[in-house]
Structure formats: C-alpha cells, structure tokens
Amino acid sequence: MLLLDALGSAVLGLVLAGVGLRRLAHRLPAVSLVLATGIAGALFGAFVTHSALGPGGVLVDLIGAAVVSAASLSLLLRPAGRLGHGSAPAQPIG
C-alpha cells in the first residue's frame, strides 16, 4: 500500500509540474528542474503528511502531496516582467 501511495504521489507531482509548464513555461526554468521539483515536492509532502497523521489516509496523503508540490513549484517562478527600471548604480563614498 505504501508503494502505491508513493507512486500516486509521484504521478500527482508530475502532473502538477506538467500543468505548470504548460501554463507558465515562460516564467519557469529548465523543464527537467521543474519536473524533478514537482515529483520531489509531492513525495516529500506525502511523507510528511503520512508521518504526521499515520497510515490509513491515502486521500489525505495525496492532498498533502499536492500542497507541498504546488508550493515547491511556486518557488521556481520568475517575475512576469521587469519590476521597475532597475536600481541606481552604487555611488562611491568619499
């Protein structure tokens, strides 16, 4: 059962990463990094949820996997456009 839970979480992370790549490809880094982050985040989320709540809640584990995977993927997003015109160059003291 635990293997099926891990496999389901990995597939869920892969699906979330794929959806993110499809919708926000221009704001994300390399495809391999996004896919790996989605899978790793989902596996870690399922592990933490399973550890905190105990066995028996496959659906709850998958929800935890989805939340952590989405949060991990959101950390990879770059800003949509330039934020302002940049900062002024540093001025020497003295």
mmCIF file of C-alpha atoms in Angstrom:
data_model
loop_
_atom_site.group_PDB
_atom_site.id
_atom_site.type_symbol
_atom_site.label_atom_id
_atom_site.label_comp_id
_atom_site.label_asym_id
_atom_site.label_seq_id
_atom_site.Cartn_x
_atom_site.Cartn_y
_atom_site.Cartn_z
ATOM 1 C CA MET A 1 0.000 0.000 0.000
ATOM 2 C CA LEU A 2 2.835 2.373 0.822
ATOM 3 C CA LEU A 3 4.395 1.796 -2.594
ATOM 4 C CA LEU A 4 1.114 2.647 -4.292
ATOM 5 C CA ASP A 5 0.848 5.797 -2.201
ATOM 6 C CA ALA A 6 4.370 6.858 -3.219
ATOM 7 C CA LEU A 7 3.702 6.086 -6.869
ATOM 8 C CA GLY A 8 0.440 8.034 -6.794
ATOM 9 C CA SER A 9 2.176 10.988 -5.179
ATOM 10 C CA ALA A 10 4.959 10.962 -7.773
ATOM 11 C CA VAL A 11 2.423 10.874 -10.615
ATOM 12 C CA LEU A 12 0.485 13.717 -8.988
ATOM 13 C CA GLY A 13 3.670 15.791 -8.719
ATOM 14 C CA LEU A 14 4.488 15.058 -12.351
ATOM 15 C CA VAL A 15 1.001 16.145 -13.421
ATOM 16 C CA LEU A 16 1.217 19.375 -11.412
ATOM 17 C CA ALA A 17 4.637 20.133 -12.912
ATOM 18 C CA GLY A 18 3.280 19.441 -16.400
ATOM 19 C CA VAL A 19 0.341 21.769 -15.863
ATOM 20 C CA GLY A 20 2.698 24.449 -14.579
ATOM 21 C CA LEU A 21 4.955 24.045 -17.599
ATOM 22 C CA ARG A 22 2.011 24.217 -19.959
ATOM 23 C CA ARG A 23 0.610 27.411 -18.452
ATOM 24 C CA LEU A 24 3.732 29.218 -17.230
ATOM 25 C CA ALA A 25 6.609 27.936 -19.377
ATOM 26 C CA HIS A 26 7.925 31.470 -19.945
ATOM 27 C CA ARG A 27 8.298 32.031 -16.189
ATOM 28 C CA LEU A 28 9.877 28.694 -15.235
ATOM 29 C CA PRO A 29 13.470 27.422 -15.513
ATOM 30 C CA ALA A 30 14.555 24.224 -17.310
ATOM 31 C CA VAL A 31 11.944 21.535 -17.836
ATOM 32 C CA SER A 32 13.974 18.862 -16.057
ATOM 33 C CA LEU A 33 14.261 21.031 -12.930
ATOM 34 C CA VAL A 34 10.523 21.722 -12.888
ATOM 35 C CA LEU A 35 9.614 18.048 -13.296
ATOM 36 C CA ALA A 36 12.084 16.951 -10.613
ATOM 37 C CA THR A 37 10.834 19.623 -8.212
ATOM 38 C CA GLY A 38 7.208 18.605 -8.749
ATOM 39 C CA ILE A 39 7.919 14.948 -8.076
ATOM 40 C CA ALA A 40 10.233 15.568 -5.109
ATOM 41 C CA GLY A 41 7.790 18.029 -3.551
ATOM 42 C CA ALA A 42 4.924 15.571 -3.877
ATOM 43 C CA LEU A 43 6.910 12.695 -2.382
ATOM 44 C CA PHE A 44 8.063 14.876 0.498
ATOM 45 C CA GLY A 45 4.531 16.165 1.086
ATOM 46 C CA ALA A 46 3.120 12.643 1.171
ATOM 47 C CA PHE A 47 5.881 11.560 3.561
ATOM 48 C CA VAL A 48 5.277 14.450 5.953
ATOM 49 C CA THR A 49 1.504 14.003 5.850
ATOM 50 C CA HIS A 50 1.780 10.246 6.370
ATOM 51 C CA SER A 51 4.226 10.770 9.253
ATOM 52 C CA ALA A 52 2.037 13.367 10.934
ATOM 53 C CA LEU A 53 -1.337 11.656 10.539
ATOM 54 C CA GLY A 54 -0.377 7.989 10.411
ATOM 55 C CA PRO A 55 -1.431 5.274 7.973
ATOM 56 C CA GLY A 56 -4.865 4.821 6.503
ATOM 57 C CA GLY A 57 -5.492 8.145 4.820
ATOM 58 C CA VAL A 58 -4.401 7.771 1.204
ATOM 59 C CA LEU A 59 -6.562 10.682 0.074
ATOM 60 C CA VAL A 60 -5.173 12.894 2.823
ATOM 61 C CA ASP A 61 -1.634 11.885 1.854
ATOM 62 C CA LEU A 62 -2.341 12.865 -1.749
ATOM 63 C CA ILE A 63 -3.735 16.220 -0.648
ATOM 64 C CA GLY A 64 -0.575 16.838 1.381
ATOM 65 C CA ALA A 65 1.492 15.806 -1.629
ATOM 66 C CA ALA A 66 -0.366 18.233 -3.885
ATOM 67 C CA VAL A 67 0.015 21.135 -1.455
ATOM 68 C CA VAL A 68 3.764 20.700 -0.939
ATOM 69 C CA SER A 69 4.378 20.047 -4.640
ATOM 70 C CA ALA A 70 2.495 23.203 -5.646
ATOM 71 C CA ALA A 71 4.346 25.220 -3.013
ATOM 72 C CA SER A 72 7.703 23.875 -4.227
ATOM 73 C CA LEU A 73 6.871 24.659 -7.829
ATOM 74 C CA SER A 74 5.779 28.177 -6.934
ATOM 75 C CA LEU A 75 9.273 28.849 -5.601
ATOM 76 C CA LEU A 76 10.662 28.344 -9.104
ATOM 77 C CA LEU A 77 8.545 31.097 -10.705
ATOM 78 C CA ARG A 78 10.321 34.151 -12.055
ATOM 79 C CA PRO A 79 8.674 37.588 -12.143
ATOM 80 C CA ALA A 80 6.355 38.177 -15.104
ATOM 81 C CA GLY A 81 8.110 41.297 -16.338
ATOM 82 C CA ARG A 82 10.678 43.808 -15.326
ATOM 83 C CA LEU A 83 9.981 45.240 -11.919
ATOM 84 C CA GLY A 84 10.575 48.947 -12.383
ATOM 85 C CA HIS A 85 13.622 50.205 -14.227
ATOM 86 C CA GLY A 86 16.246 48.628 -12.022
ATOM 87 C CA SER A 87 18.142 50.220 -9.208
ATOM 88 C CA ALA A 88 20.515 53.124 -9.461
ATOM 89 C CA PRO A 89 24.205 52.270 -9.635
ATOM 90 C CA ALA A 90 26.097 52.465 -6.377
ATOM 91 C CA GLN A 91 27.895 55.730 -5.711
ATOM 92 C CA PRO A 92 31.396 55.666 -4.251
ATOM 93 C CA ILE A 93 31.784 57.109 -0.783
ATOM 94 C CA GLY A 94 34.182 59.945 -0.363
#
